[in-house]
């Protein structure tokens, strides 16, 4: 009998025992192609000897030291490495254990920044529907996914949620993509004016939406306009790159491709690549400077901040991404994956949209391609596709999102950056069978 508290008490999962490259193996010897890197985590694949050795070496010298007393060499090295490659004015790093912690720290830092600056009325966050920022209370409040929030309503912080930039569902017929991008971004200004800009501290968004909408990229110009609006009203831009950062979309930070730099950016998942749990919240000189000139103390903290062993994994992973030239590889293999998905599914009557960037791609399943009508949620098409794929030895990430009452079924693909051409073929073939199986039930 298992004593683990599972996510779903009515499901029994196989026991994972080994990982090698793009594959995982269970205790029965069954092989699974890890086409989602878990949840966009395993960017280097499994069993990477260099990373394992770096973690072992760190454990041999110093496993842990509390940041209330010490800094450590791997934490300092990771912070410098991230800052060397970070966009714009980003200058300081706060090392945590995962994505929710990074977003939670971002929200508290934004608030403290305005308190220290003498603008204590600024406390509201504007975020987006169809977004996910984590499951802790602040991060969950920022997220716009109704299903995840539903029963926790009384515990959540009051935040605003505007429509995301969602070309497939929200662009008008005949409207250019650029015009749509500006219209979608202007929703931020409308909401600011509605709630009073002097009460707002930040806008939070994922540059490429992951866990609620299957690799939703923004229209060109969207984030530039968002940046302009943030600057006009003096609010901070918090970018959540927990899923889409660390090379996943074909640049180390996803926002590089939007031509904007944030005030705060969060990364996790790919930063530790699954070898250690680690996340980071990075902030600009301006924000850090205000705290430094004020109280000098960020009123926050966790026991495992700057964990040396986790940081050593982070250093090894970021170096591997850069030194093994994996970013150009993500672009190249990403194009091949997109082409293979398009070849297989472009004519499929129930695949409405194929989208994404780099090795971060998603497909949206619909009951009617012409009307874009979603499936009845009771059919659980995304969840059934996940199960059928798993049976066939393929790991993909299913999700159902809600936007203004319209439900959708999405499949997210985020394979390791080392995926080979033959494995792209295997992925698409198995996914195709899984979708047909799910549709037949
Ligand atoms: N932000 C985004 C964009 C995410 O995708 C996730 C995790 N799916 C999180 C935050 C939360 O990260 P974690 O699960 O590591 O707390």
PDB file of N, CA, C and O and ligand atoms in Angstrom, residues 39 97-101 103 132-135 206 210-211 240-243 268-269 397, ligand 1:
ATOM      1  N   UNK A  39       6.584  18.549 -16.650  1.00  0.00           N
ATOM      2  CA  UNK A  39       5.828  19.772 -16.937  1.00  0.00           C
ATOM      3  C   UNK A  39       6.844  20.824 -17.396  1.00  0.00           C
ATOM      4  O   UNK A  39       7.126  21.778 -16.683  1.00  0.00           O
ATOM      5  N   UNK A  97      12.975  27.694  -4.346  1.00  0.00           N
ATOM      6  CA  UNK A  97      12.940  26.257  -4.638  1.00  0.00           C
ATOM      7  C   UNK A  97      12.016  25.866  -5.789  1.00  0.00           C
ATOM      8  O   UNK A  97      11.908  24.689  -6.111  1.00  0.00           O
ATOM      9  N   UNK A  98      11.305  26.827  -6.385  1.00  0.00           N
ATOM     10  CA  UNK A  98      10.412  26.457  -7.480  1.00  0.00           C
ATOM     11  C   UNK A  98       9.659  27.664  -8.001  1.00  0.00           C
ATOM     12  O   UNK A  98       9.882  28.815  -7.563  1.00  0.00           O
ATOM     13  N   UNK A  99       8.727  27.405  -8.909  1.00  0.00           N
ATOM     14  CA  UNK A  99       8.037  28.478  -9.606  1.00  0.00           C
ATOM     15  C   UNK A  99       7.069  29.273  -8.740  1.00  0.00           C
ATOM     16  O   UNK A  99       7.019  30.503  -8.807  1.00  0.00           O
ATOM     17  N   UNK A 100       6.275  28.577  -7.917  1.00  0.00           N
ATOM     18  CA  UNK A 100       5.311  29.294  -7.073  1.00  0.00           C
ATOM     19  C   UNK A 100       6.049  30.202  -6.098  1.00  0.00           C
ATOM     20  O   UNK A 100       5.652  31.348  -5.871  1.00  0.00           O
ATOM     21  N   UNK A 101       7.121  29.683  -5.530  1.00  0.00           N
ATOM     22  CA  UNK A 101       7.905  30.500  -4.585  1.00  0.00           C
ATOM     23  C   UNK A 101       8.486  31.725  -5.278  1.00  0.00           C
ATOM     24  O   UNK A 101       8.561  32.807  -4.690  1.00  0.00           O
ATOM     25  N   UNK A 103       7.192  33.316  -7.884  1.00  0.00           N
ATOM     26  CA  UNK A 103       6.114  34.281  -8.140  1.00  0.00           C
ATOM     27  C   UNK A 103       5.636  34.939  -6.846  1.00  0.00           C
ATOM     28  O   UNK A 103       5.329  36.126  -6.819  1.00  0.00           O
ATOM     29  N   UNK A 132      -1.401  30.659 -15.499  1.00  0.00           N
ATOM     30  CA  UNK A 132      -1.089  29.914 -14.275  1.00  0.00           C
ATOM     31  C   UNK A 132       0.216  30.451 -13.717  1.00  0.00           C
ATOM     32  O   UNK A 132       1.195  30.579 -14.448  1.00  0.00           O
ATOM     33  N   UNK A 133       0.210  30.788 -12.432  1.00  0.00           N
ATOM     34  CA  UNK A 133       1.427  31.329 -11.832  1.00  0.00           C
ATOM     35  C   UNK A 133       1.854  30.547 -10.595  1.00  0.00           C
ATOM     36  O   UNK A 133       2.774  30.968  -9.898  1.00  0.00           O
ATOM     37  N   UNK A 134       1.171  29.447 -10.301  1.00  0.00           N
ATOM     38  CA  UNK A 134       1.558  28.654  -9.144  1.00  0.00           C
ATOM     39  C   UNK A 134       0.368  28.380  -8.255  1.00  0.00           C
ATOM     40  O   UNK A 134      -0.713  28.941  -8.439  1.00  0.00           O
ATOM     41  N   UNK A 135       0.558  27.526  -7.271  1.00  0.00           N
ATOM     42  CA  UNK A 135      -0.549  27.062  -6.435  1.00  0.00           C
ATOM     43  C   UNK A 135      -0.541  27.611  -5.016  1.00  0.00           C
ATOM     44  O   UNK A 135      -1.441  27.300  -4.232  1.00  0.00           O
ATOM     45  N   UNK A 206       2.687  35.534 -18.432  1.00  0.00           N
ATOM     46  CA  UNK A 206       3.670  34.614 -19.019  1.00  0.00           C
ATOM     47  C   UNK A 206       3.919  35.071 -20.455  1.00  0.00           C
ATOM     48  O   UNK A 206       2.952  35.208 -21.222  1.00  0.00           O
ATOM     49  N   UNK A 210       1.790  28.697 -20.750  1.00  0.00           N
ATOM     50  CA  UNK A 210       2.027  27.260 -20.741  1.00  0.00           C
ATOM     51  C   UNK A 210       0.873  26.447 -20.230  1.00  0.00           C
ATOM     52  O   UNK A 210      -0.010  26.020 -20.992  1.00  0.00           O
ATOM     53  N   UNK A 211       0.812  26.296 -18.916  1.00  0.00           N
ATOM     54  CA  UNK A 211      -0.018  25.257 -18.306  1.00  0.00           C
ATOM     55  C   UNK A 211      -1.530  25.463 -18.364  1.00  0.00           C
ATOM     56  O   UNK A 211      -2.275  24.636 -17.864  1.00  0.00           O
ATOM     57  N   UNK A 240       6.426  35.985 -15.916  1.00  0.00           N
ATOM     58  CA  UNK A 240       6.539  34.636 -15.364  1.00  0.00           C
ATOM     59  C   UNK A 240       7.083  33.715 -16.460  1.00  0.00           C
ATOM     60  O   UNK A 240       6.348  33.288 -17.353  1.00  0.00           O
ATOM     61  N   UNK A 241       8.386  33.449 -16.364  1.00  0.00           N
ATOM     62  CA  UNK A 241       9.022  32.546 -17.337  1.00  0.00           C
ATOM     63  C   UNK A 241       9.347  31.202 -16.690  1.00  0.00           C
ATOM     64  O   UNK A 241      10.293  30.527 -17.076  1.00  0.00           O
ATOM     65  N   UNK A 242       8.545  30.845 -15.705  1.00  0.00           N
ATOM     66  CA  UNK A 242       8.784  29.589 -14.998  1.00  0.00           C
ATOM     67  C   UNK A 242       8.758  28.411 -15.981  1.00  0.00           C
ATOM     68  O   UNK A 242       9.596  27.514 -15.919  1.00  0.00           O
ATOM     69  N   UNK A 243       7.802  28.445 -16.907  1.00  0.00           N
ATOM     70  CA  UNK A 243       7.716  27.356 -17.875  1.00  0.00           C
ATOM     71  C   UNK A 243       8.455  27.678 -19.174  1.00  0.00           C
ATOM     72  O   UNK A 243       9.121  26.834 -19.753  1.00  0.00           O
ATOM     73  N   UNK A 268      12.179  28.897 -13.259  1.00  0.00           N
ATOM     74  CA  UNK A 268      12.275  27.700 -12.401  1.00  0.00           C
ATOM     75  C   UNK A 268      12.403  26.497 -13.341  1.00  0.00           C
ATOM     76  O   UNK A 268      13.147  26.580 -14.318  1.00  0.00           O
ATOM     77  N   UNK A 269      11.638  25.459 -13.123  1.00  0.00           N
ATOM     78  CA  UNK A 269      11.580  24.284 -14.009  1.00  0.00           C
ATOM     79  C   UNK A 269      12.907  23.990 -14.728  1.00  0.00           C
ATOM     80  O   UNK A 269      13.746  23.285 -14.196  1.00  0.00           O
ATOM     81  N   UNK A 397       1.351  16.631 -21.949  1.00  0.00           N
ATOM     82  CA  UNK A 397       0.753  17.368 -20.827  1.00  0.00           C
ATOM     83  C   UNK A 397      -0.613  17.902 -21.245  1.00  0.00           C
ATOM     84  O   UNK A 397      -0.697  18.766 -22.123  1.00  0.00           O
TER      85      UNK A 397
HETATM   86  N1  LIG B   1       4.325  29.698 -13.235  1.00  0.00           N
HETATM   87  C1  LIG B   1       4.155  28.991 -14.360  1.00  0.00           C
HETATM   88  C2  LIG B   1       4.055  29.703 -15.676  1.00  0.00           C
HETATM   89  C3  LIG B   1       4.076  27.599 -14.303  1.00  0.00           C
HETATM   90  O1  LIG B   1       3.880  26.895 -15.422  1.00  0.00           O
HETATM   91  C4  LIG B   1       4.178  26.955 -13.046  1.00  0.00           C
HETATM   92  C5  LIG B   1       4.113  25.445 -12.918  1.00  0.00           C
HETATM   93  N2  LIG B   1       3.403  24.769 -13.872  1.00  0.00           N
HETATM   94  C6  LIG B   1       4.366  27.745 -11.915  1.00  0.00           C
HETATM   95  C7  LIG B   1       4.447  29.117 -12.038  1.00  0.00           C
HETATM   96  C8  LIG B   1       4.488  27.122 -10.543  1.00  0.00           C
HETATM   97  O2  LIG B   1       5.704  26.465 -10.439  1.00  0.00           O
HETATM   98  P1  LIG B   1       5.907  25.310  -9.348  1.00  0.00           P
HETATM   99  O3  LIG B   1       4.990  24.207  -9.708  1.00  0.00           O
HETATM  100  O4  LIG B   1       7.374  24.976  -9.485  1.00  0.00           O
HETATM  101  O5  LIG B   1       5.618  25.907  -8.032  1.00  0.00           O
END
